[in-house]
mmCIF file of N, CA and C in Angstrom:
data_model
loop_
_atom_site.group_PDB
_atom_site.id
_atom_site.type_symbol
_atom_site.label_atom_id
_atom_site.label_comp_id
_atom_site.label_asym_id
_atom_site.label_seq_id
_atom_site.Cartn_x
_atom_site.Cartn_y
_atom_site.Cartn_z
ATOM 1 N N UNK A 796 35.060 11.855 35.441
ATOM 2 C CA UNK A 796 35.809 11.602 34.218
ATOM 3 C C UNK A 796 34.863 11.692 33.006
ATOM 4 N N UNK A 797 35.334 12.337 31.964
ATOM 5 C CA UNK A 797 34.513 12.505 30.762
ATOM 6 C C UNK A 797 34.525 11.230 29.929
ATOM 7 N N UNK A 798 33.431 11.003 29.232
ATOM 8 C CA UNK A 798 33.342 9.851 28.333
ATOM 9 C C UNK A 798 34.120 10.150 27.056
ATOM 10 N N UNK A 799 34.779 9.134 26.538
ATOM 11 C CA UNK A 799 35.488 9.311 25.273
ATOM 12 C C UNK A 799 34.914 8.332 24.252
ATOM 13 N N UNK A 800 35.062 8.688 22.992
ATOM 14 C CA UNK A 800 34.503 7.904 21.900
ATOM 15 C C UNK A 800 35.575 7.679 20.841
ATOM 16 N N UNK A 801 35.534 6.540 20.173
ATOM 17 C CA UNK A 801 36.405 6.281 19.026
ATOM 18 C C UNK A 801 35.563 6.539 17.779
ATOM 19 N N UNK A 802 36.007 7.480 16.953
ATOM 20 C CA UNK A 802 35.235 7.862 15.768
ATOM 21 C C UNK A 802 36.152 7.979 14.554
ATOM 22 N N UNK A 803 35.623 7.715 13.356
ATOM 23 C CA UNK A 803 36.374 7.997 12.129
ATOM 24 C C UNK A 803 36.588 9.505 11.958
ATOM 25 N N UNK A 804 37.678 9.855 11.295
ATOM 26 C CA UNK A 804 38.044 11.260 11.092
ATOM 27 C C UNK A 804 37.988 11.598 9.610
ATOM 28 N N UNK A 805 37.451 12.785 9.316
ATOM 29 C CA UNK A 805 37.471 13.316 7.956
ATOM 30 C C UNK A 805 38.299 14.598 7.986
ATOM 31 N N UNK A 806 39.546 14.561 7.481
ATOM 32 C CA UNK A 806 40.360 15.776 7.447
ATOM 33 C C UNK A 806 39.807 16.757 6.417
ATOM 34 N N UNK A 807 39.773 18.028 6.772
ATOM 35 C CA UNK A 807 39.228 19.063 5.891
ATOM 36 C C UNK A 807 40.321 20.014 5.436
ATOM 37 N N UNK A 808 40.212 20.459 4.201
ATOM 38 C CA UNK A 808 41.138 21.470 3.671
ATOM 39 C C UNK A 808 40.407 22.809 3.619
ATOM 40 N N UNK A 809 41.027 23.835 4.156
ATOM 41 C CA UNK A 809 40.566 25.222 4.000
ATOM 42 C C UNK A 809 39.151 25.513 4.513
ATOM 43 N N UNK A 810 38.645 24.744 5.469
ATOM 44 C CA UNK A 810 37.344 25.060 6.066
ATOM 45 C C UNK A 810 37.338 24.543 7.504
ATOM 46 N N UNK A 811 36.687 25.283 8.368
ATOM 47 C CA UNK A 811 36.504 24.876 9.759
ATOM 48 C C UNK A 811 35.008 24.739 9.993
ATOM 49 N N UNK A 812 34.598 23.617 10.545
ATOM 50 C CA UNK A 812 33.183 23.366 10.832
ATOM 51 C C UNK A 812 32.938 23.594 12.318
ATOM 52 N N UNK A 813 31.874 24.325 12.624
ATOM 53 C CA UNK A 813 31.466 24.595 14.003
ATOM 54 C C UNK A 813 30.103 23.957 14.261
ATOM 55 N N UNK A 814 29.747 23.764 15.533
ATOM 56 C CA UNK A 814 28.409 23.239 15.830
ATOM 57 C C UNK A 814 27.317 24.110 15.212
ATOM 58 N N UNK A 815 26.261 23.483 14.761
ATOM 59 C CA UNK A 815 25.087 24.096 14.127
ATOM 60 C C UNK A 815 25.295 24.504 12.669
ATOM 61 N N UNK A 816 26.491 24.359 12.135
ATOM 62 C CA UNK A 816 26.716 24.662 10.715
ATOM 63 C C UNK A 816 26.256 23.481 9.870
ATOM 64 N N UNK A 817 25.609 23.767 8.744
ATOM 65 C CA UNK A 817 25.262 22.748 7.758
ATOM 66 C C UNK A 817 26.002 23.119 6.479
ATOM 67 N N UNK A 818 26.901 22.218 6.024
ATOM 68 C CA UNK A 818 27.802 22.545 4.923
ATOM 69 C C UNK A 818 27.902 21.370 3.947
ATOM 70 N N UNK A 819 27.873 21.654 2.636
ATOM 71 C CA UNK A 819 28.175 20.588 1.673
ATOM 72 C C UNK A 819 29.694 20.477 1.491
ATOM 73 N N UNK A 820 30.197 19.258 1.458
ATOM 74 C CA UNK A 820 31.629 19.019 1.250
ATOM 75 C C UNK A 820 31.801 18.092 0.056
ATOM 76 N N UNK A 821 32.858 18.326 -0.716
ATOM 77 C CA UNK A 821 33.207 17.420 -1.809
ATOM 78 C C UNK A 821 34.421 16.632 -1.366
ATOM 79 N N UNK A 822 34.290 15.311 -1.336
ATOM 80 C CA UNK A 822 35.328 14.431 -0.807
ATOM 81 C C UNK A 822 35.870 13.583 -1.936
ATOM 82 N N UNK A 823 37.205 13.574 -2.086
ATOM 83 C CA UNK A 823 37.817 12.817 -3.174
ATOM 84 C C UNK A 823 38.885 11.835 -2.745
ATOM 85 N N UNK A 824 39.450 12.005 -1.533
ATOM 86 C CA UNK A 824 40.517 11.104 -1.093
ATOM 87 C C UNK A 824 39.950 9.744 -0.703
ATOM 88 N N UNK A 825 40.661 8.683 -1.074
ATOM 89 C CA UNK A 825 40.192 7.316 -0.811
ATOM 90 C C UNK A 825 39.922 7.065 0.664
ATOM 91 N N UNK A 826 40.852 7.468 1.537
ATOM 92 C CA UNK A 826 40.679 7.235 2.974
ATOM 93 C C UNK A 826 39.441 7.958 3.496
ATOM 94 N N UNK A 827 39.206 9.146 3.003
ATOM 95 C CA UNK A 827 38.051 9.928 3.441
ATOM 96 C C UNK A 827 36.746 9.291 2.970
ATOM 97 N N UNK A 828 36.725 8.807 1.740
ATOM 98 C CA UNK A 828 35.530 8.142 1.212
ATOM 99 C C UNK A 828 35.251 6.861 1.991
ATOM 100 N N UNK A 829 36.305 6.106 2.322
ATOM 101 C CA UNK A 829 36.121 4.880 3.110
ATOM 102 C C UNK A 829 35.587 5.199 4.505
ATOM 103 N N UNK A 830 36.056 6.291 5.099
ATOM 104 C CA UNK A 830 35.557 6.703 6.415
ATOM 105 C C UNK A 830 34.071 7.043 6.333
ATOM 106 N N UNK A 831 33.664 7.749 5.280
ATOM 107 C CA UNK A 831 32.249 8.096 5.095
ATOM 108 C C UNK A 831 31.394 6.847 4.904
ATOM 109 N N UNK A 832 31.889 5.891 4.114
ATOM 110 C CA UNK A 832 31.144 4.658 3.887
ATOM 111 C C UNK A 832 30.975 3.886 5.196
ATOM 112 N N UNK A 833 31.993 3.905 6.035
ATOM 113 C CA UNK A 833 31.944 3.198 7.315
ATOM 114 C C UNK A 833 30.893 3.804 8.249
ATOM 115 N N UNK A 834 30.866 5.133 8.355
ATOM 116 C CA UNK A 834 29.905 5.755 9.278
ATOM 117 C C UNK A 834 28.469 5.670 8.764
ATOM 118 N N UNK A 835 28.286 5.538 7.456
ATOM 119 C CA UNK A 835 26.934 5.395 6.915
ATOM 120 C C UNK A 835 26.311 4.068 7.345
ATOM 121 N N UNK A 836 27.150 3.079 7.685
ATOM 122 C CA UNK A 836 26.657 1.778 8.140
ATOM 123 C C UNK A 836 26.149 1.842 9.579
ATOM 124 N N UNK A 837 26.618 2.836 10.343
ATOM 125 C CA UNK A 837 26.259 2.881 11.762
ATOM 126 C C UNK A 837 25.465 4.144 12.095
ATOM 127 N N UNK A 838 26.000 4.998 12.954
ATOM 128 C CA UNK A 838 25.233 6.141 13.474
ATOM 129 C C UNK A 838 25.395 7.436 12.678
ATOM 130 N N UNK A 839 26.126 7.386 11.582
ATOM 131 C CA UNK A 839 26.319 8.535 10.684
ATOM 132 C C UNK A 839 27.038 9.712 11.350
ATOM 133 N N UNK A 840 27.800 9.457 12.410
ATOM 134 C CA UNK A 840 28.551 10.556 13.028
ATOM 135 C C UNK A 840 30.038 10.373 12.750
ATOM 136 N N UNK A 841 30.693 11.492 12.473
ATOM 137 C CA UNK A 841 32.104 11.501 12.087
ATOM 138 C C UNK A 841 32.735 12.763 12.663
ATOM 139 N N UNK A 842 34.041 12.720 12.894
ATOM 140 C CA UNK A 842 34.760 13.887 13.409
ATOM 141 C C UNK A 842 35.393 14.636 12.229
ATOM 142 N N UNK A 843 35.051 15.911 12.090
ATOM 143 C CA UNK A 843 35.634 16.760 11.046
ATOM 144 C C UNK A 843 36.732 17.599 11.669
ATOM 145 N N UNK A 844 37.954 17.452 11.141
ATOM 146 C CA UNK A 844 39.114 18.163 11.685
ATOM 147 C C UNK A 844 39.830 18.874 10.548
ATOM 148 N N UNK A 845 40.163 20.129 10.765
ATOM 149 C CA UNK A 845 40.864 20.907 9.743
ATOM 150 C C UNK A 845 42.344 20.570 9.724
ATOM 151 N N UNK A 846 42.897 20.483 8.513
ATOM 152 C CA UNK A 846 44.330 20.265 8.344
ATOM 153 C C UNK A 846 45.085 21.569 8.560
ATOM 154 N N UNK A 847 46.289 21.470 9.098
ATOM 155 C CA UNK A 847 47.127 22.656 9.275
ATOM 156 C C UNK A 847 47.627 23.170 7.927
ATOM 157 N N UNK A 848 47.924 22.258 7.007
ATOM 158 C CA UNK A 848 48.395 22.632 5.679
ATOM 159 C C UNK A 848 47.523 21.917 4.653
ATOM 160 N N UNK A 849 46.809 22.685 3.846
ATOM 161 C CA UNK A 849 45.847 22.098 2.905
ATOM 162 C C UNK A 849 46.514 21.348 1.755
ATOM 163 N N UNK A 850 47.826 21.522 1.567
ATOM 164 C CA UNK A 850 48.508 20.865 0.461
ATOM 165 C C UNK A 850 48.930 19.435 0.778
ATOM 166 N N UNK A 851 48.804 19.001 2.033
ATOM 167 C CA UNK A 851 49.174 17.639 2.418
ATOM 168 C C UNK A 851 48.067 16.691 1.970
ATOM 169 N N UNK A 852 48.428 15.697 1.128
ATOM 170 C CA UNK A 852 47.424 14.783 0.575
ATOM 171 C C UNK A 852 47.070 13.631 1.499
ATOM 172 N N UNK A 853 48.006 13.179 2.316
ATOM 173 C CA UNK A 853 47.741 12.067 3.226
ATOM 174 C C UNK A 853 48.061 12.521 4.646
ATOM 175 N N UNK A 854 47.147 13.285 5.263
ATOM 176 C CA UNK A 854 47.450 13.873 6.572
ATOM 177 C C UNK A 854 47.590 12.830 7.670
ATOM 178 N N UNK A 855 48.502 13.125 8.586
ATOM 179 C CA UNK A 855 48.765 12.279 9.747
ATOM 180 C C UNK A 855 48.402 13.086 10.985
ATOM 181 N N UNK A 856 48.636 12.519 12.141
ATOM 182 C CA UNK A 856 48.311 13.169 13.416
ATOM 183 C C UNK A 856 48.916 14.569 13.518
ATOM 184 N N UNK A 857 50.164 14.715 13.081
ATOM 185 C CA UNK A 857 50.859 16.005 13.199
ATOM 186 C C UNK A 857 50.311 17.063 12.229
ATOM 187 N N UNK A 858 49.571 16.626 11.209
ATOM 188 C CA UNK A 858 49.033 17.549 10.204
ATOM 189 C C UNK A 858 47.638 18.072 10.549
ATOM 190 N N UNK A 859 47.050 17.584 11.654
ATOM 191 C CA UNK A 859 45.680 17.953 12.015
ATOM 192 C C UNK A 859 45.658 18.730 13.325
ATOM 193 N N UNK A 860 44.690 19.612 13.462
ATOM 194 C CA UNK A 860 44.523 20.366 14.699
ATOM 195 C C UNK A 860 44.005 19.450 15.809
ATOM 196 N N UNK A 861 44.113 19.894 17.051
ATOM 197 C CA UNK A 861 43.745 19.084 18.213
ATOM 198 C C UNK A 861 42.277 19.145 18.578
ATOM 199 N N UNK A 862 41.524 20.017 17.928
ATOM 200 C CA UNK A 862 40.081 20.108 18.164
ATOM 201 C C UNK A 862 39.363 19.938 16.839
ATOM 202 N N UNK A 863 38.160 19.382 16.902
ATOM 203 C CA UNK A 863 37.364 19.198 15.702
ATOM 204 C C UNK A 863 35.897 19.339 16.053
ATOM 205 N N UNK A 864 35.055 18.871 15.162
ATOM 206 C CA UNK A 864 33.612 18.972 15.375
ATOM 207 C C UNK A 864 32.978 17.613 15.084
ATOM 208 N N UNK A 865 32.322 17.065 16.098
ATOM 209 C CA UNK A 865 31.558 15.838 15.905
ATOM 210 C C UNK A 865 30.345 16.214 15.064
ATOM 211 N N UNK A 866 30.171 15.544 13.934
ATOM 212 C CA UNK A 866 29.156 15.953 12.966
ATOM 213 C C UNK A 866 28.318 14.778 12.502
ATOM 214 N N UNK A 867 27.124 15.084 12.037
ATOM 215 C CA UNK A 867 26.198 14.095 11.496
ATOM 216 C C UNK A 867 26.158 14.236 9.987
ATOM 217 N N UNK A 868 26.135 13.114 9.289
ATOM 218 C CA UNK A 868 25.983 13.136 7.841
ATOM 219 C C UNK A 868 24.487 13.162 7.531
ATOM 220 N N UNK A 869 24.062 14.211 6.852
ATOM 221 C CA UNK A 869 22.650 14.359 6.509
ATOM 222 C C UNK A 869 22.334 13.713 5.161
ATOM 223 N N UNK A 870 23.299 13.799 4.235
ATOM 224 C CA UNK A 870 23.071 13.293 2.885
ATOM 225 C C UNK A 870 24.405 12.937 2.257
ATOM 226 N N UNK A 871 24.427 11.853 1.489
ATOM 227 C CA UNK A 871 25.646 11.432 0.806
ATOM 228 C C UNK A 871 25.289 11.096 -0.634
ATOM 229 N N UNK A 872 26.048 11.653 -1.564
ATOM 230 C CA UNK A 872 25.762 11.460 -2.980
ATOM 231 C C UNK A 872 27.055 11.132 -3.709
ATOM 232 N N UNK A 873 27.075 9.976 -4.383
ATOM 233 C CA UNK A 873 28.259 9.587 -5.166
ATOM 234 C C UNK A 873 28.159 10.246 -6.534
ATOM 235 N N UNK A 874 29.221 10.937 -6.926
ATOM 236 C CA UNK A 874 29.239 11.632 -8.210
ATOM 237 C C UNK A 874 29.901 10.763 -9.279
ATOM 238 N N UNK A 875 29.600 10.991 -10.570
ATOM 239 C CA UNK A 875 30.147 10.160 -11.646
ATOM 240 C C UNK A 875 31.677 10.146 -11.730
ATOM 241 N N UNK A 876 32.331 11.220 -11.278
ATOM 242 C CA UNK A 876 33.794 11.273 -11.379
ATOM 243 C C UNK A 876 34.500 10.541 -10.224
ATOM 244 N N UNK A 877 33.738 9.863 -9.359
ATOM 245 C CA UNK A 877 34.350 9.101 -8.271
ATOM 246 C C UNK A 877 34.383 9.838 -6.945
ATOM 247 N N UNK A 878 34.124 11.139 -6.964
ATOM 248 C CA UNK A 878 34.100 11.892 -5.710
ATOM 249 C C UNK A 878 32.732 11.741 -5.044
ATOM 250 N N UNK A 879 32.655 12.207 -3.822
ATOM 251 C CA UNK A 879 31.425 12.104 -3.050
ATOM 252 C C UNK A 879 31.046 13.492 -2.554
ATOM 253 N N UNK A 880 29.775 13.852 -2.728
ATOM 254 C CA UNK A 880 29.271 15.100 -2.150
ATOM 255 C C UNK A 880 28.520 14.713 -0.887
ATOM 256 N N UNK A 881 28.884 15.339 0.217
ATOM 257 C CA UNK A 881 28.274 14.986 1.488
ATOM 258 C C UNK A 881 27.787 16.256 2.176
ATOM 259 N N UNK A 882 26.583 16.195 2.733
ATOM 260 C CA UNK A 882 26.019 17.311 3.481
ATOM 261 C C UNK A 882 26.161 16.968 4.957
ATOM 262 N N UNK A 883 26.898 17.792 5.694
ATOM 263 C CA UNK A 883 27.167 17.510 7.109
ATOM 264 C C UNK A 883 26.625 18.628 7.987
ATOM 265 N N UNK A 884 26.284 18.260 9.223
ATOM 266 C CA UNK A 884 25.851 19.237 10.211
ATOM 267 C C UNK A 884 26.721 19.076 11.446
ATOM 268 N N UNK A 885 27.398 20.154 11.837
ATOM 269 C CA UNK A 885 28.210 20.136 13.043
ATOM 270 C C UNK A 885 27.328 20.008 14.272
ATOM 271 N N UNK A 886 27.740 19.166 15.226
ATOM 272 C CA UNK A 886 26.932 18.959 16.425
ATOM 273 C C UNK A 886 27.621 19.456 17.694
ATOM 274 N N UNK A 887 28.841 18.949 17.958
ATOM 275 C CA UNK A 887 29.540 19.330 19.192
ATOM 276 C C UNK A 887 31.028 19.484 18.923
ATOM 277 N N UNK A 888 31.633 20.422 19.652
ATOM 278 C CA UNK A 888 33.085 20.564 19.595
ATOM 279 C C UNK A 888 33.715 19.398 20.352
ATOM 280 N N UNK A 889 34.772 18.825 19.785
ATOM 281 C CA UNK A 889 35.457 17.723 20.458
ATOM 282 C C UNK A 889 36.954 17.981 20.516
ATOM 283 N N UNK A 890 37.559 17.449 21.577
ATOM 284 C CA UNK A 890 39.021 17.487 21.720
ATOM 285 C C UNK A 890 39.548 16.105 21.374
ATOM 286 N N UNK A 891 40.558 16.068 20.523
ATOM 287 C CA UNK A 891 41.133 14.789 20.115
ATOM 288 C C UNK A 891 42.144 14.359 21.168
ATOM 289 N N UNK A 892 41.896 13.222 21.782
ATOM 290 C CA UNK A 892 42.783 12.698 22.818
ATOM 291 C C UNK A 892 43.965 11.956 22.199
ATOM 292 N N UNK A 893 43.663 11.084 21.240
ATOM 293 C CA UNK A 893 44.744 10.389 20.529
ATOM 294 C C UNK A 893 44.205 9.837 19.218
ATOM 295 N N UNK A 894 45.131 9.685 18.271
ATOM 296 C CA UNK A 894 44.777 9.117 16.969
ATOM 297 C C UNK A 894 45.030 7.624 17.020
ATOM 298 N N UNK A 895 44.122 6.856 16.432
ATOM 299 C CA UNK A 895 44.253 5.405 16.394
ATOM 300 C C UNK A 895 44.950 4.990 15.113
ATOM 301 N N UNK A 896 45.875 4.064 15.221
ATOM 302 C CA UNK A 896 46.604 3.581 14.050
ATOM 303 C C UNK A 896 46.122 2.193 13.619
ATOM 304 N N UNK A 897 45.094 1.659 14.279
ATOM 305 C CA UNK A 897 44.663 0.279 14.022
ATOM 306 C C UNK A 897 44.132 0.076 12.614
ATOM 307 N N UNK A 898 43.298 0.989 12.156
ATOM 308 C CA UNK A 898 42.647 0.818 10.859
ATOM 309 C C UNK A 898 43.427 1.555 9.779
ATOM 310 N N UNK A 899 43.918 0.808 8.807
ATOM 311 C CA UNK A 899 44.714 1.408 7.727
ATOM 312 C C UNK A 899 43.833 2.005 6.630
ATOM 313 N N UNK A 900 42.545 1.637 6.597
ATOM 314 C CA UNK A 900 41.659 2.110 5.527
ATOM 315 C C UNK A 900 41.297 3.579 5.663
ATOM 316 N N UNK A 901 41.185 4.065 6.908
ATOM 317 C CA UNK A 901 40.835 5.464 7.149
ATOM 318 C C UNK A 901 41.321 5.865 8.536
ATOM 319 N N UNK A 902 41.339 7.176 8.795
ATOM 320 C CA UNK A 902 41.800 7.698 10.079
ATOM 321 C C UNK A 902 40.712 7.566 11.131
ATOM 322 N N UNK A 903 41.105 7.188 12.348
ATOM 323 C CA UNK A 903 40.179 7.191 13.477
ATOM 324 C C UNK A 903 40.873 7.865 14.655
ATOM 325 N N UNK A 904 40.082 8.344 15.600
ATOM 326 C CA UNK A 904 40.673 8.977 16.773
ATOM 327 C C UNK A 904 39.752 8.806 17.978
ATOM 328 N N UNK A 905 40.333 8.991 19.136
ATOM 329 C CA UNK A 905 39.567 8.982 20.379
ATOM 330 C C UNK A 905 39.308 10.433 20.749
ATOM 331 N N UNK A 906 38.042 10.772 20.985
ATOM 332 C CA UNK A 906 37.668 12.164 21.268
ATOM 333 C C UNK A 906 36.840 12.245 22.543
ATOM 334 N N UNK A 907 36.835 13.442 23.137
ATOM 335 C CA UNK A 907 35.908 13.739 24.221
ATOM 336 C C UNK A 907 35.215 15.052 23.893
ATOM 337 N N UNK A 908 33.983 15.202 24.364
ATOM 338 C CA UNK A 908 33.223 16.427 24.109
ATOM 339 C C UNK A 908 33.895 17.584 24.842
ATOM 340 N N UNK A 909 34.145 18.668 24.126
ATOM 341 C CA UNK A 909 34.742 19.871 24.718
ATOM 342 C C UNK A 909 33.602 20.796 25.122
ATOM 343 N N UNK A 910 33.423 20.955 26.414
ATOM 344 C CA UNK A 910 32.334 21.812 26.904
ATOM 345 C C UNK A 910 32.659 23.270 26.586
ATOM 346 N N UNK A 911 31.631 24.034 26.237
ATOM 347 C CA UNK A 911 31.809 25.447 25.929
ATOM 348 C C UNK A 911 32.161 26.216 27.194
ATOM 349 N N UNK A 912 33.068 27.154 27.062
ATOM 350 C CA UNK A 912 33.464 28.014 28.184
ATOM 351 C C UNK A 912 32.704 29.323 28.072
ATOM 352 N N UNK A 913 31.736 29.524 28.926
ATOM 353 C CA UNK A 913 30.962 30.762 28.911
ATOM 354 C C UNK A 913 31.628 31.787 29.797
ATOM 355 N N UNK A 914 31.842 32.959 29.264
ATOM 356 C CA UNK A 914 32.447 34.040 30.037
ATOM 357 C C UNK A 914 31.340 34.787 30.788
ATOM 358 N N UNK A 915 31.572 35.038 32.058
ATOM 359 C CA UNK A 915 30.545 35.738 32.848
ATOM 360 C C UNK A 915 31.030 37.141 33.249
ATOM 361 N N UNK A 916 31.927 37.697 32.448
ATOM 362 C CA UNK A 916 32.435 39.045 32.743
ATOM 363 C C UNK A 916 31.376 40.095 32.425
ATOM 364 N N UNK A 917 31.338 41.111 33.246
ATOM 365 C CA UNK A 917 30.454 42.251 32.978
ATOM 366 C C UNK A 917 31.134 43.169 31.980
ATOM 367 N N UNK A 918 30.371 43.704 31.057
ATOM 368 C CA UNK A 918 30.938 44.617 30.062
ATOM 369 C C UNK A 918 30.885 46.039 30.529
#
């Protein structure tokens, strides 16, 4: 049986993060900023999941894809306008098992590491 983890979720608009990518993100939604503040207190890892529709302001389970990327926060900078610039590095692909509704301040979910499927076909 695979190990599962409960992690905060950062929904993304119009970008997909893969393992080994290092990307700056600008975060403005309250729930997303609270999720970032929470992970900065602990191991700095968060699940980045792309939204199906970028126009949804308060995404729910049905608005997010079933796979994401477990990522590390490398740098966090609070900007004067209230938004946050965060530098993230994708680490591992994860499958979202279920979304947690316990914490109203930000989204959390239970994830398991999605192992890469290597094709061994001859060309």
